[in-house]
Every structure is written in C-alpha cells, then in structure tokens.
Amino acid sequence: MLRMARSLPEEVLEHVFSFIHSDKDRNAISMVCKSWYEIERWCRRRIFVGNCYAVNPSMVIRRFPEVRSVELKGKPHFADFNLVPDGWGGYVYPWIAAMANAYPWLEEISLKRMVVTDETLELIAKSFKNFKVLVLSSCEGFSTDGLAAIAANCRNLRQLDLRESEVDDPSGHWLSHFPDSFTSLVSLNISCLGSEVNFSALEHLVGRCPNLRTLRLNRAVPLDRLANILRRAPQLVELGAGTYSAELRPDVFSSIAGAFSGCKELKSLSGFWDVVPGYLPAIYPICSSLTSLNLSYATIQSPDLVKLVSQCQSLQRLWVLDYIEDIGLEALAAFCKDLQELRVFPSEPFALEPNVSLTEQGLVSVSEGCLKLHSVLYFCRQMTNDALVTIARNCPKMTRFRLCIIEPRTPDYITLQPLDDGFGAIVEHCKDLRRLSLSGLLTDRVFEYIGTHAKKLEMLSVAFAGDSDLGLHHVLYGCENLRKLEIRDCPFGDKALLANAAKLETMRSLWMSSCSVSFGACKLLGQKMPRLNIEVIDERGPPDSRPESCPVEKLYIYRTLAGPRFDMPGFVWTMDEDSALRFS
Amino acid sequence: MEGGVVYENDLNLKATELRLGLPGTERNEEQPVSCTRNNKRPLPETRDQDGGTKAKYDAPHADPDTPHAPKAQIVGWPPIRSYRKNSLQQPKQTEAESAGMYVKVSMDGAPYLRKIDLKVYKGYPELLKALENMFKFTIGEYSEREGYKGSEYAPTYEDKDGDWMLVGDVPWDMFMSSCKRMRVMKGSEARGLGCGA
C-alpha cells in the first residue's frame, strides 16, 4: 500500500484530492502518511475554524499556505441571548492582519459572532485583490464606513451578506460607493440595517448586476419601491422584501403584483415587516414555486397565513410567528407535504398569558402531516409528554429539535409530571438527532435518557433543568459525539465536571452560567488540563476575592492549541497551570 | 465531600447514588453567605393549589397570590435574539412623528451647522426668513422659472432619494415629509441651480 502511494505522482494525488471537500475527509487523508499530509496541506483551499481561540492564525497559515476561503466563529452561542458580557472577545482583526500577508489571493471570508471593525473591513478591501464573498453573521463593531470601503474596492465582489449583524450609525450612502463599472454582484443581504439606503443607488446597483440572485432588503425599503426593484431583477431567486405596508391602492397593488409575477425564478421570500394583508395576494402567483418562506417578522394573523401556506405546495422551510396558531399549522400539515424545517417564534415572548392559540397540538399536526420534517424550533407555552412521544414516533428522521416552553420549569400541563419521558422519546426514536434544546420541568432522568440514547447528538442546550450533578454526568459520559454543550441555571456543580474532565478535550466547548461550579474546581481543571482554556467570567470582581467554594457566575471551557488568550477583558480569567500560584 | 480531587476512573459513590431526599437539601459544603447568587429552585410542593398549569419560577418578586404581578424578567430568556425582539416592537419613531422635526442646515462658508425644527414654520416664507436671520444673508425672490433671483444664495435640501433639490418647488407638506437636511448654497454653484440646470 505504501509503495503504491509513493508511486503515484503528486499531481495525480492532488487532482484526486481536489474532489474531496469535507474537512473530515481531508483530515483523514492527511493522516495516511507524511507525503499525503504534505500534498494535502498545499491544496487545501477551505478552512473552517469553529472557535477562533482554538488555534492561532500563524498555526493555520503555516500548515495551509494556499487557502482561498476562511470561515471563523467567535463568541459562544449564548452570546445571542446577551449572556456573554460585551467585550468578552472574538476580535477578528488579528486573523485578517495575518491573512492579508499570507493569503493575498483569499476570496472568501465568513464570520459568525465576531467583532469586526471598520479598520478590519478596510484591510480586507485593500488586501485581497480577488475578494469575492463576505458573510458577516451576527457580527458587530463596524459601521457603514467599513461597508463603503468594501463597496469601493472589491471589484469582483459576488456576495455581501450582513445577516443579523449589528451595524453602527448606518447611513445609506455606502451603497453609492460601488462604482458604476461594478456588475458582479450575485447576493446582497442588508436586511439587518437600521436606516435607509439610498434608493436610487440601490435601484441602479440592482439594475446593472445581471447575475443578482439573492436580494434581501431592510425594513426601511417601503413597499412602493419594491416594484421598481423587482422589475430590474426579474431573475431573482431569493428576495427579502422590506416593509410590506402601504395605503391600499389598486394601482400600487397591480404594480407590485405585476412585478412579482415577472419573477419566475423566485424560490425564497423573507422580510415582510408590518404587513398590510390586502397586499398579500400580490404574491399568490409565485407561491406554488416557493421552497423557503421566512415570515418571522410579519404580523399576519392566522386566516391570512392559512390562505398563504395553502398555496405553497413546494414549501420546504417555514419560519413564522405564533400568529399562525394551531389552525394554521394544521393547514401547513395538509398542504405542504415537502416541509423539512419549521420555526415558530413568539409574538409576545414576555406576556404573562398566551396571546394566541398555539399549543403542542400545532406541532403534533405538522409531525403527522409532514413526513420529511427533520428540523424544528418551536416556542410555545404548554406541552405534554404524550405530544412529544407522538412527535418522536412520527419523525424518526428528526435531526434538530429545539423546544422552548416559555415559562421555565413548566411541567406537562395535563399530568403535571416533568417532561422527562417526552424528551426521552425524542432521543430514543430519533436516532439521527444532532441538535437538541430542552425546556420545561426536567429532572436528572431526562439526562439519563439523553446519555443512553443520543449517540449522534452534537449540540445540547439546557436551561433550568436537572436536580444534581448526576444529570451533567449522564450527558458527558454517554453522548459520544457531543461537541457543544451549553447550560444555564442548572444545579450542576463540580463533581460531574471533574469526573469527566477528559471528555472536555473531545468537545469544542462547554458553557455553564448560573450553575454551581466552584472557583476551586475551575482552578483544578486549569491545572490538570493544559489543552483546555478554562475561562471564568465573573462581573463581581476577581474570583479569589471570594471563597474557593463560591460558584463562578459563568464558565466557558474550550479546547485549544493556542494556550490562554491575551485579549481578555477585566472580567475574564483563564485558569491555567499557574493559576494556583497566581490566585494564592 | 473532599473538594478538589479529580476522579479519573472511579466515580464517587455519592455522585451516583439515588437520593430520596429533596433535591438541594443534602449539601456537605457550606455555601458561604458572601456568595450572593440565588440558587433556590421551587420544590414540587410549591405548585399552585389549584393544580395550575405553570410551575412558579422562584423569582424574588413573584407573588403567587396576585397572578398579574409583574415577573422579574430573566436575562436572556426566552432565548430570542435582540434584533428579533426589537423588530416585534413598533418601528422606531421617525423624526417626523416625534415632537419636533429637526433637520441639519449647513451654509457654505460657515464653520458649523445649525439645526432647525421644520414643524415650527407654517410655510416657505417663514422658513426662508428664519434662515436669513440665522445665517445673516438675503435670499432672492423665488420664481419657478428662475429659482432664487437677485442673490448669490440658493436654499437647497436633500430629499429621501438622496437628491439635492431647490427649496420651494413642491408643496410645503411634501417638502416637510421629504426633507432630510438643508444646505444654503453660495456663489456659482447656487447660480447654476437657479438657472434650472
């Protein structure tokens, strides 16, 4: 075997490797022998770093010198819910600075939950002559000045996607920085921008980019502008409308309806803030070809939603507010047989009483009617074990199941029992489950079920659940493929963590906040596990100003080759071998 | 429990034993008073007597007797992103809807800008008079054909489309709703505008 490997010329091997795209496979290739490792590392073009602090840029650059596409993730997932204090970290500038020197031919940068500055964007704009794709997902720290630099300098830009980022001091004129000669845009997502963009610049841009396939506008684009934009881009495949509201007028209606009908390729719709239902029929002509519909900002009530979804027979993905109610989900189950992903968001998450009639029954209906359903995010106010068991039996192919019962520790509302058995059924029947979020009243038993059955589980989110360390132990001990575990407000302490310390090196990260892990245990872990960063996040001041047995506020543990980081703010401490000395 | 010992292969039995006692009641380590975090969780007996549908979260302000008492909002719960929470609320009030409609006014040659409240004026004559007073200059007479004749100044404004328009062409209400900022142009630029260029 070894002789054969040596006898194949490098170019042949490289050509073979060029068909291998997944990181897992490429990593496997590079472990075959030294020469394969060498060949592979020179021809790897895409890098994915799931935790920007797990490795440092120079390590990546040293091993992979010819990279064209980089994807980085920064803050832990719970940062989405304001659990990670501002200033924690996730700065991308050091990466960009290093890559500006090492990868002049870099084409794609995708960042998630990272702090991006205008300086960073300017550096990107100047450094990469063939830059094509910029995706900033849930990022922050930059303004439209940075975007202007990208627009002005990236002659071959194909994709600019700002999904869900926070952009400071938005001014609409950055769009005008795309020169008139710029025509290469394929995808533009500015739906997160707060203020108006310059509409004539936008229309001109849309009109001169014949390959534009994806256009997601922001709320500030009024309905009467939409028709013009659509007419300039009838080839659009994905559209995010802006505000879908205007005085009902027949001429405006027919203008918009006509514009939509002209878009024969449209498969995906989103946006639709402040919907005036009278304008919804304008999209009926294209409903039957829609595969993706994101109405999670649209204040459409269930009768209109029913009319809409019953025409979307090709629908594969639906994101919607709970205005759809059980009755709308029944219609979904009846008409949308290809549905694969459903997300139902709460319209009034902080209301004490339910404002809509959306219960466990809605999700049960969808599980009965939509046999391809495999990805669920469902916010509701009541649930039963029976419903969960039914859903589990109906959807054995479920891969992502996230249930959020809005009131913490809510039991089965009929039997008043914990929901252990219901979630137990989910993990038992859904053998391919990769992601799970729990809610409701849960004891240690649910974790026993998870540890026993959820062998493919990669990400678990837990809140207000469990009774003791046994719960955490079950998960750490039993879930062989666990990569990310995030826990808040659970009575989990030191024992399970210390007993399963080695497990933590097999995971990307563990987050625990408002739990019972003591400072002493953190120090111990830091001493024993040099390849983990044990970050104590505590805004009450230095942890050694309190007794060792005192629980830390927040704990973020991740494996790393880069050692402790140097950009920590004052409320973050890394426990390492020296921590015992430093803190005594 | 001996704190600070790493269990590599053996689990301490205490960790695996099933307990019949109430959770949280058997703690070997004393929780010092200085740890201010609230670690309480509701015991099964504290559920509503009427077998209510919700287990009460033991928040400091929760009062079981008054169901409408405001709940202490838990940070980051329910788990919804901020931009989603924000978009559920009414759109931000535009300047036009809030009290006062302030727009920036720049004057060519002046060291700094001013702000004026358009809502204060009933029409163009009042507005132009106010500008004249603020910047100490004279605007000429407005005519549709020639713009502002008889002065080297021309008042202009930026509309919603980002275009610079001469003040006075459109009805006052339309001007009020589309004016984003103003600029008093001076000199040849102004004359160019006035000649209908």
PDB file of C-alpha atoms in Angstrom, chain A residues 80-83 138 164 173 196 198-200 219 225 273-274 294 296-297 319 321 345-350 352-354 379 404-411 413 416 438-439 441 463-464 466-468 470 473 488-489 491 494-495 498-500 514-516 524 528 540 546-547 549-552, chain B residues 1 3-8 10-11 14-19 23-24 27 29-32 34-37 39-42 47 51-58 67-71 73-92 158 160-163 180:
ATOM      1  CA  ASP A  80     -27.077  35.618  21.112  1.00  0.00           C
ATOM      2  CA  PHE A  81     -29.134  35.944  24.281  1.00  0.00           C
ATOM      3  CA  ASN A  82     -26.975  38.546  25.995  1.00  0.00           C
ATOM      4  CA  LEU A  83     -25.365  36.058  28.356  1.00  0.00           C
ATOM      5  CA  SER A 138     -24.302  38.048  13.917  1.00  0.00           C
ATOM      6  CA  GLU A 164     -28.261  39.625  11.630  1.00  0.00           C
ATOM      7  CA  HIS A 173     -24.796  56.312   1.093  1.00  0.00           C
ATOM      8  CA  GLU A 196     -32.487  53.852   4.820  1.00  0.00           C
ATOM      9  CA  ASN A 198     -30.058  55.491  -0.933  1.00  0.00           C
ATOM     10  CA  PHE A 199     -32.880  54.105  -3.054  1.00  0.00           C
ATOM     11  CA  SER A 200     -31.710  55.344  -6.419  1.00  0.00           C
ATOM     12  CA  ARG A 219     -37.198  47.315   6.773  1.00  0.00           C
ATOM     13  CA  ARG A 225     -40.062  50.957  -4.054  1.00  0.00           C
ATOM     14  CA  TRP A 273     -42.290  43.804   8.119  1.00  0.00           C
ATOM     15  CA  ASP A 274     -45.588  45.473   9.079  1.00  0.00           C
ATOM     16  CA  ASN A 294     -39.478  33.461   6.311  1.00  0.00           C
ATOM     17  CA  SER A 296     -40.932  35.635  11.235  1.00  0.00           C
ATOM     18  CA  TYR A 297     -41.245  39.416  11.242  1.00  0.00           C
ATOM     19  CA  TRP A 319     -40.234  30.441   9.641  1.00  0.00           C
ATOM     20  CA  LEU A 321     -44.625  33.887  14.221  1.00  0.00           C
ATOM     21  CA  PHE A 345     -41.284  32.309  17.066  1.00  0.00           C
ATOM     22  CA  PRO A 346     -43.258  34.006  19.869  1.00  0.00           C
ATOM     23  CA  SER A 347     -45.030  37.226  19.001  1.00  0.00           C
ATOM     24  CA  GLU A 348     -45.228  38.277  22.637  1.00  0.00           C
ATOM     25  CA  PRO A 349     -42.490  36.456  24.477  1.00  0.00           C
ATOM     26  CA  PHE A 350     -42.866  38.444  27.696  1.00  0.00           C
ATOM     27  CA  LEU A 352     -47.842  36.552  31.101  1.00  0.00           C
ATOM     28  CA  GLU A 353     -50.803  34.997  29.332  1.00  0.00           C
ATOM     29  CA  PRO A 354     -50.855  33.472  25.857  1.00  0.00           C
ATOM     30  CA  PHE A 379     -41.763  28.370  21.069  1.00  0.00           C
ATOM     31  CA  CYS A 404     -38.761  26.383  24.097  1.00  0.00           C
ATOM     32  CA  ILE A 405     -41.603  26.374  26.584  1.00  0.00           C
ATOM     33  CA  ILE A 406     -41.640  29.990  27.525  1.00  0.00           C
ATOM     34  CA  GLU A 407     -42.109  29.706  31.259  1.00  0.00           C
ATOM     35  CA  PRO A 408     -39.106  27.925  32.850  1.00  0.00           C
ATOM     36  CA  ARG A 409     -39.774  24.582  34.564  1.00  0.00           C
ATOM     37  CA  THR A 410     -43.253  24.162  33.131  1.00  0.00           C
ATOM     38  CA  PRO A 411     -44.480  20.580  33.644  1.00  0.00           C
ATOM     39  CA  TYR A 413     -49.897  20.639  31.833  1.00  0.00           C
ATOM     40  CA  LEU A 416     -48.235  17.834  35.974  1.00  0.00           C
ATOM     41  CA  LEU A 438     -34.604  21.265  26.260  1.00  0.00           C
ATOM     42  CA  SER A 439     -37.165  23.212  28.260  1.00  0.00           C
ATOM     43  CA  LEU A 441     -39.732  20.824  34.041  1.00  0.00           C
ATOM     44  CA  ALA A 463     -31.818  25.688  30.890  1.00  0.00           C
ATOM     45  CA  PHE A 464     -33.495  25.473  34.314  1.00  0.00           C
ATOM     46  CA  GLY A 466     -31.972  18.777  36.386  1.00  0.00           C
ATOM     47  CA  ASP A 467     -31.560  18.047  40.067  1.00  0.00           C
ATOM     48  CA  SER A 468     -27.935  17.183  40.633  1.00  0.00           C
ATOM     49  CA  LEU A 470     -25.774  13.184  38.022  1.00  0.00           C
ATOM     50  CA  HIS A 473     -22.565  13.304  34.330  1.00  0.00           C
ATOM     51  CA  ARG A 488     -27.669  27.883  32.244  1.00  0.00           C
ATOM     52  CA  ASP A 489     -29.379  27.944  35.622  1.00  0.00           C
ATOM     53  CA  PRO A 491     -27.845  22.765  39.766  1.00  0.00           C
ATOM     54  CA  ASP A 494     -18.018  20.285  40.469  1.00  0.00           C
ATOM     55  CA  LYS A 495     -18.329  16.529  40.657  1.00  0.00           C
ATOM     56  CA  LEU A 498     -14.120  16.927  37.372  1.00  0.00           C
ATOM     57  CA  ALA A 499     -15.096  13.302  36.820  1.00  0.00           C
ATOM     58  CA  ASN A 500     -15.400  13.893  33.083  1.00  0.00           C
ATOM     59  CA  SER A 514     -25.662  30.420  36.891  1.00  0.00           C
ATOM     60  CA  CYS A 515     -24.742  26.872  37.882  1.00  0.00           C
ATOM     61  CA  SER A 516     -22.830  25.616  40.906  1.00  0.00           C
ATOM     62  CA  LEU A 524      -8.157  22.422  39.484  1.00  0.00           C
ATOM     63  CA  LYS A 528      -4.923  19.321  35.184  1.00  0.00           C
ATOM     64  CA  ARG A 540     -18.487  40.604  40.547  1.00  0.00           C
ATOM     65  CA  ARG A 546     -14.454  35.167  47.312  1.00  0.00           C
ATOM     66  CA  PRO A 547     -14.082  31.765  48.959  1.00  0.00           C
ATOM     67  CA  SER A 549     -16.193  27.089  47.177  1.00  0.00           C
ATOM     68  CA  CYS A 550     -18.144  30.012  45.811  1.00  0.00           C
ATOM     69  CA  PRO A 551     -19.716  29.270  42.423  1.00  0.00           C
ATOM     70  CA  VAL A 552     -18.483  31.281  39.485  1.00  0.00           C
TER      71      VAL A 552
ATOM     72  CA  MET B   1     -17.122  15.534  50.112  1.00  0.00           C
ATOM     73  CA  GLY B   3     -13.286  19.026  47.411  1.00  0.00           C
ATOM     74  CA  GLY B   4     -10.619  19.334  44.795  1.00  0.00           C
ATOM     75  CA  VAL B   5      -9.952  15.690  43.963  1.00  0.00           C
ATOM     76  CA  VAL B   6     -10.096  14.598  40.359  1.00  0.00           C
ATOM     77  CA  TYR B   7     -11.948  11.343  39.795  1.00  0.00           C
ATOM     78  CA  GLU B   8     -10.325   9.732  36.816  1.00  0.00           C
ATOM     79  CA  ASP B  10     -13.972   5.937  39.696  1.00  0.00           C
ATOM     80  CA  LEU B  11     -16.998   7.946  40.386  1.00  0.00           C
ATOM     81  CA  LYS B  14     -22.255   9.783  46.316  1.00  0.00           C
ATOM     82  CA  ALA B  15     -22.438  11.129  42.835  1.00  0.00           C
ATOM     83  CA  THR B  16     -24.178   8.038  41.524  1.00  0.00           C
ATOM     84  CA  GLU B  17     -26.428   7.168  44.430  1.00  0.00           C
ATOM     85  CA  LEU B  18     -30.117   7.742  44.013  1.00  0.00           C
ATOM     86  CA  ARG B  19     -31.383  10.019  46.636  1.00  0.00           C
ATOM     87  CA  PRO B  23     -33.004  17.891  45.931  1.00  0.00           C
ATOM     88  CA  GLY B  24     -30.721  20.504  47.347  1.00  0.00           C
ATOM     89  CA  ARG B  27     -25.085  19.731  50.965  1.00  0.00           C
ATOM     90  CA  GLU B  29     -20.151  22.132  51.750  1.00  0.00           C
ATOM     91  CA  GLU B  30     -21.430  25.197  53.422  1.00  0.00           C
ATOM     92  CA  GLN B  31     -22.442  27.854  50.981  1.00  0.00           C
ATOM     93  CA  PRO B  32     -20.906  30.964  52.455  1.00  0.00           C
ATOM     94  CA  SER B  34     -20.914  36.064  50.738  1.00  0.00           C
ATOM     95  CA  CYS B  35     -21.934  34.155  47.611  1.00  0.00           C
ATOM     96  CA  THR B  36     -24.835  36.288  46.595  1.00  0.00           C
ATOM     97  CA  ARG B  37     -26.175  34.124  43.821  1.00  0.00           C
ATOM     98  CA  ASN B  39     -29.571  29.073  43.997  1.00  0.00           C
ATOM     99  CA  LYS B  40     -33.098  28.280  45.012  1.00  0.00           C
ATOM    100  CA  ARG B  41     -35.368  26.202  42.891  1.00  0.00           C
ATOM    101  CA  PRO B  42     -39.046  25.505  43.500  1.00  0.00           C
ATOM    102  CA  ARG B  47     -47.025  24.495  42.795  1.00  0.00           C
ATOM    103  CA  GLY B  51     -53.064  22.396  40.004  1.00  0.00           C
ATOM    104  CA  GLY B  52     -52.215  25.374  37.879  1.00  0.00           C
ATOM    105  CA  THR B  53     -50.568  24.970  34.553  1.00  0.00           C
ATOM    106  CA  LYS B  54     -47.361  26.718  35.421  1.00  0.00           C
ATOM    107  CA  ALA B  55     -44.626  25.963  37.882  1.00  0.00           C
ATOM    108  CA  LYS B  56     -43.628  29.154  39.546  1.00  0.00           C
ATOM    109  CA  TYR B  57     -40.158  30.398  38.949  1.00  0.00           C
ATOM    110  CA  ASP B  58     -38.810  31.410  42.308  1.00  0.00           C
ATOM    111  CA  PRO B  67     -51.248  36.490  39.103  1.00  0.00           C
ATOM    112  CA  HIS B  68     -50.851  39.822  37.399  1.00  0.00           C
ATOM    113  CA  ALA B  69     -47.823  40.880  39.417  1.00  0.00           C
ATOM    114  CA  PRO B  70     -45.016  41.758  37.029  1.00  0.00           C
ATOM    115  CA  LYS B  71     -42.494  38.947  36.740  1.00  0.00           C
ATOM    116  CA  GLN B  73     -37.563  39.184  33.684  1.00  0.00           C
ATOM    117  CA  ILE B  74     -34.846  36.620  33.409  1.00  0.00           C
ATOM    118  CA  VAL B  75     -31.768  37.707  31.464  1.00  0.00           C
ATOM    119  CA  GLY B  76     -31.630  36.035  28.091  1.00  0.00           C
ATOM    120  CA  TRP B  77     -34.921  34.209  28.469  1.00  0.00           C
ATOM    121  CA  PRO B  78     -36.831  33.217  26.444  1.00  0.00           C
ATOM    122  CA  PRO B  79     -33.887  32.680  24.117  1.00  0.00           C
ATOM    123  CA  ILE B  80     -34.676  35.188  21.393  1.00  0.00           C
ATOM    124  CA  ARG B  81     -32.099  37.291  19.594  1.00  0.00           C
ATOM    125  CA  SER B  82     -32.208  41.031  20.310  1.00  0.00           C
ATOM    126  CA  TYR B  83     -32.859  42.030  16.719  1.00  0.00           C
ATOM    127  CA  ARG B  84     -35.920  39.794  16.739  1.00  0.00           C
ATOM    128  CA  LYS B  85     -37.157  41.261  19.996  1.00  0.00           C
ATOM    129  CA  ASN B  86     -36.652  44.762  18.635  1.00  0.00           C
ATOM    130  CA  SER B  87     -38.486  44.091  15.424  1.00  0.00           C
ATOM    131  CA  LEU B  88     -41.549  42.891  17.345  1.00  0.00           C
ATOM    132  CA  GLN B  89     -41.918  46.371  18.704  1.00  0.00           C
ATOM    133  CA  GLN B  90     -43.229  49.292  16.711  1.00  0.00           C
ATOM    134  CA  PRO B  91     -40.727  50.680  14.245  1.00  0.00           C
ATOM    135  CA  LYS B  92     -38.570  53.441  15.648  1.00  0.00           C
ATOM    136  CA  GLU B 158     -31.663  66.642   0.365  1.00  0.00           C
ATOM    137  CA  LYS B 160     -35.427  60.890   0.714  1.00  0.00           C
ATOM    138  CA  ASP B 161     -33.845  59.676  -2.513  1.00  0.00           C
ATOM    139  CA  GLY B 162     -30.586  61.408  -1.718  1.00  0.00           C
ATOM    140  CA  ASP B 163     -31.081  64.035  -4.411  1.00  0.00           C
ATOM    141  CA  LYS B 180     -33.732  65.222   5.363  1.00  0.00           C
TER     142      LYS B 180
END
